[in-house]
Tab-separated table of C-alpha atoms in Angstrom:
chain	number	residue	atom	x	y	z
G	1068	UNK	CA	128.792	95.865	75.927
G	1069	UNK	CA	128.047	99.438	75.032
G	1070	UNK	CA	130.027	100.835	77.796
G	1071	UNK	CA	133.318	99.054	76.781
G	1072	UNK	CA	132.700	100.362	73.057
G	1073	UNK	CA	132.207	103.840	74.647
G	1074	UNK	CA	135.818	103.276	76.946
G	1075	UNK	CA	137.435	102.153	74.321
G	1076	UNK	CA	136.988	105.025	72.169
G	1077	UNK	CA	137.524	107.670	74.559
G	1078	UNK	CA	141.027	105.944	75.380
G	1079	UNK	CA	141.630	105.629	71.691
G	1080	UNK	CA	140.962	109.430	71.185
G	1081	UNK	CA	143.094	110.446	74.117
G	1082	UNK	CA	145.660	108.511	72.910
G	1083	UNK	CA	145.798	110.146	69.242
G	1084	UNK	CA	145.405	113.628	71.098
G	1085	UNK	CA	149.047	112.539	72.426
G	1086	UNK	CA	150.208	111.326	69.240
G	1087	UNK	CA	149.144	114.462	67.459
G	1088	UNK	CA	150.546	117.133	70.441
G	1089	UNK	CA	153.659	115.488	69.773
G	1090	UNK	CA	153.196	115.900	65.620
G	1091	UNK	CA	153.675	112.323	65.307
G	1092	UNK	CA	152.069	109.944	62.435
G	1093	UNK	CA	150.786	106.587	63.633
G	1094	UNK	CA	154.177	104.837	62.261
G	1095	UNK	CA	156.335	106.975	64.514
G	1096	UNK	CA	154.284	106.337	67.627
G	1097	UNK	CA	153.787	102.772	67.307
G	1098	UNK	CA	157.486	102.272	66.370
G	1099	UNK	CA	158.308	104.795	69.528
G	1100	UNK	CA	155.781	102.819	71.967
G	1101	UNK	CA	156.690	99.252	70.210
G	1102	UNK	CA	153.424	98.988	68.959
G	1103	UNK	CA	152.323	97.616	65.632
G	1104	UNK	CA	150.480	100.336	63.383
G	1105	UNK	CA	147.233	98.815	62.563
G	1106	UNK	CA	146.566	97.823	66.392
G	1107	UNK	CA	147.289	101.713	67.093
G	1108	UNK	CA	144.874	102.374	64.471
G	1109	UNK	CA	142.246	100.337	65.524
G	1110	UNK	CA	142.646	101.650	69.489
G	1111	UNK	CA	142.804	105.110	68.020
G	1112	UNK	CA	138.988	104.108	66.376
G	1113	UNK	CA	138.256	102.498	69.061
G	1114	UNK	CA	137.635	98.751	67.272
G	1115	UNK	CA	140.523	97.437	69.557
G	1116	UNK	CA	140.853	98.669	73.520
G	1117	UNK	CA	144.708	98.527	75.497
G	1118	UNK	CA	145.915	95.759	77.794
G	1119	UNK	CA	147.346	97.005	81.150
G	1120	UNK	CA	150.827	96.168	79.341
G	1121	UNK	CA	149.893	98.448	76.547
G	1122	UNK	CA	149.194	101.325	78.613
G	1123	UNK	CA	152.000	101.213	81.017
G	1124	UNK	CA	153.899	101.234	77.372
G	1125	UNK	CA	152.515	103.898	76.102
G	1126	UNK	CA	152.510	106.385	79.881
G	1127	UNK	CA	156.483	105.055	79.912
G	1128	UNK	CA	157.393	106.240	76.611
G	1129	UNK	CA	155.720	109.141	76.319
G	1130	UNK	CA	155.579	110.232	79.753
G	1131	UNK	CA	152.219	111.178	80.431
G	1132	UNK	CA	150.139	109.442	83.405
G	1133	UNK	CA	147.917	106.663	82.636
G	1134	UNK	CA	144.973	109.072	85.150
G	1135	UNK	CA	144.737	110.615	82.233
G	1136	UNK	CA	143.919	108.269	79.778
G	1137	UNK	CA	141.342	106.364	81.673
G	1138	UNK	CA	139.687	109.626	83.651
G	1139	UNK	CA	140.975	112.547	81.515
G	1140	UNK	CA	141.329	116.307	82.925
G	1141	UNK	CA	139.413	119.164	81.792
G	1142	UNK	CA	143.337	120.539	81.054
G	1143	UNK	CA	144.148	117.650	79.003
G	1144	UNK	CA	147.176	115.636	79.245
G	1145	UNK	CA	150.185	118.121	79.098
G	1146	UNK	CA	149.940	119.304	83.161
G	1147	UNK	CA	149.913	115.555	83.789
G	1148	UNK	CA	153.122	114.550	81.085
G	1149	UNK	CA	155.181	118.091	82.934
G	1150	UNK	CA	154.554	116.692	86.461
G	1151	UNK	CA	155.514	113.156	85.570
G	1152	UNK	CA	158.882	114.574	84.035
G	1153	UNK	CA	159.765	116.550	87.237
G	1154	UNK	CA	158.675	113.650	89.321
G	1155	UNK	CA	161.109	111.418	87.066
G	1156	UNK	CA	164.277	113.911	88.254
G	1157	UNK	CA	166.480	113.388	90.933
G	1158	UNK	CA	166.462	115.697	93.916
G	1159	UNK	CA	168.591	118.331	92.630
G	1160	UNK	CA	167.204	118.784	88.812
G	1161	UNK	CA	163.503	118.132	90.176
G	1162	UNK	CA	164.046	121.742	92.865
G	1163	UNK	CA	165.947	123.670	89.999
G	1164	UNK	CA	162.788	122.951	87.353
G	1165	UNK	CA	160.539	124.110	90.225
G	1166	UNK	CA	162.283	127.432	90.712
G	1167	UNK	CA	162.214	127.944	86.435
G	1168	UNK	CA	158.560	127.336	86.100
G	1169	UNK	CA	157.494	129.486	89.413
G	1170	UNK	CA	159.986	131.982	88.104
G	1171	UNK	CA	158.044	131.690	85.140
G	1172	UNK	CA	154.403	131.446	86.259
G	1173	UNK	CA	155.128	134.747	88.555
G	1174	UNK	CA	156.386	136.923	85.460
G	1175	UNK	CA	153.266	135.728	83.382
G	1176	UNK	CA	151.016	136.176	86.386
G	1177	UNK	CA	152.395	139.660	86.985
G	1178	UNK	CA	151.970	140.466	82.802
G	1179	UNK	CA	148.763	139.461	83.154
G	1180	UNK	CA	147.915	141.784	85.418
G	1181	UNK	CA	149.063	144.558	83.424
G	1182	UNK	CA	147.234	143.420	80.444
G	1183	UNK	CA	144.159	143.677	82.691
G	1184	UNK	CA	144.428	147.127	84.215
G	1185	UNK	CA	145.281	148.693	80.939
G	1186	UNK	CA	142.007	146.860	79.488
């Protein structure tokens, strides 16, 4: 079916657009997600697609929702890997990350806006 082909690929190339944010080679990854390196390979082609199993290996270890593999955001996976790491946190370390990146979001917000006005 031409439509699994398609899926299959488009997971595949997700999945090396992980492997290559985090500068990893395919032996590092599939050692990392317990994966052998020529099945990575061939879902990275798109020859081979990912069990359930597979993909709940690969969102585990590398943090990053599995949303993203099979939908995909226009923002690509890195919003999706932050808020599953803050989700991850208990109570405490989960408010205290929230305060650092609105800290940070306000002071690059507000440089922003000076960029503009001087343009």
């Amino acid at each position: 079916m031409e439509i699994d082909k398609d899926f299959n690929l488009t997971v595949g190339l997700r999945i090396r657009e992980i492997r290559e944010a985090y500068q990893m080679t395919q032996a590092q990854f599939s050692e990392k997600c317990d994966l052998s390196e020529s099945f990575l390979a061939a879902v990275e082609s798109g020859k081979k697609g990912v069990t359930s199993k597979t993909l709940y290996k690969i969102c585990t270890t590398m943090n990053v929702s599995a949303d993203y593999f099979v939908r995909g955001k226009g923002n690509g996976f890195e919003l999706d890997a932050i808020t599953e790491t803050i989700n991850s946190m208990d109570k405490f370390s989960r408010e205290g990350a929230l305060r650092i990146l609105s800290e940070y979001a306000n002071v690059v917000h507000k440089l922003q806006e000076k960029r503009e006005t001087k343009s």
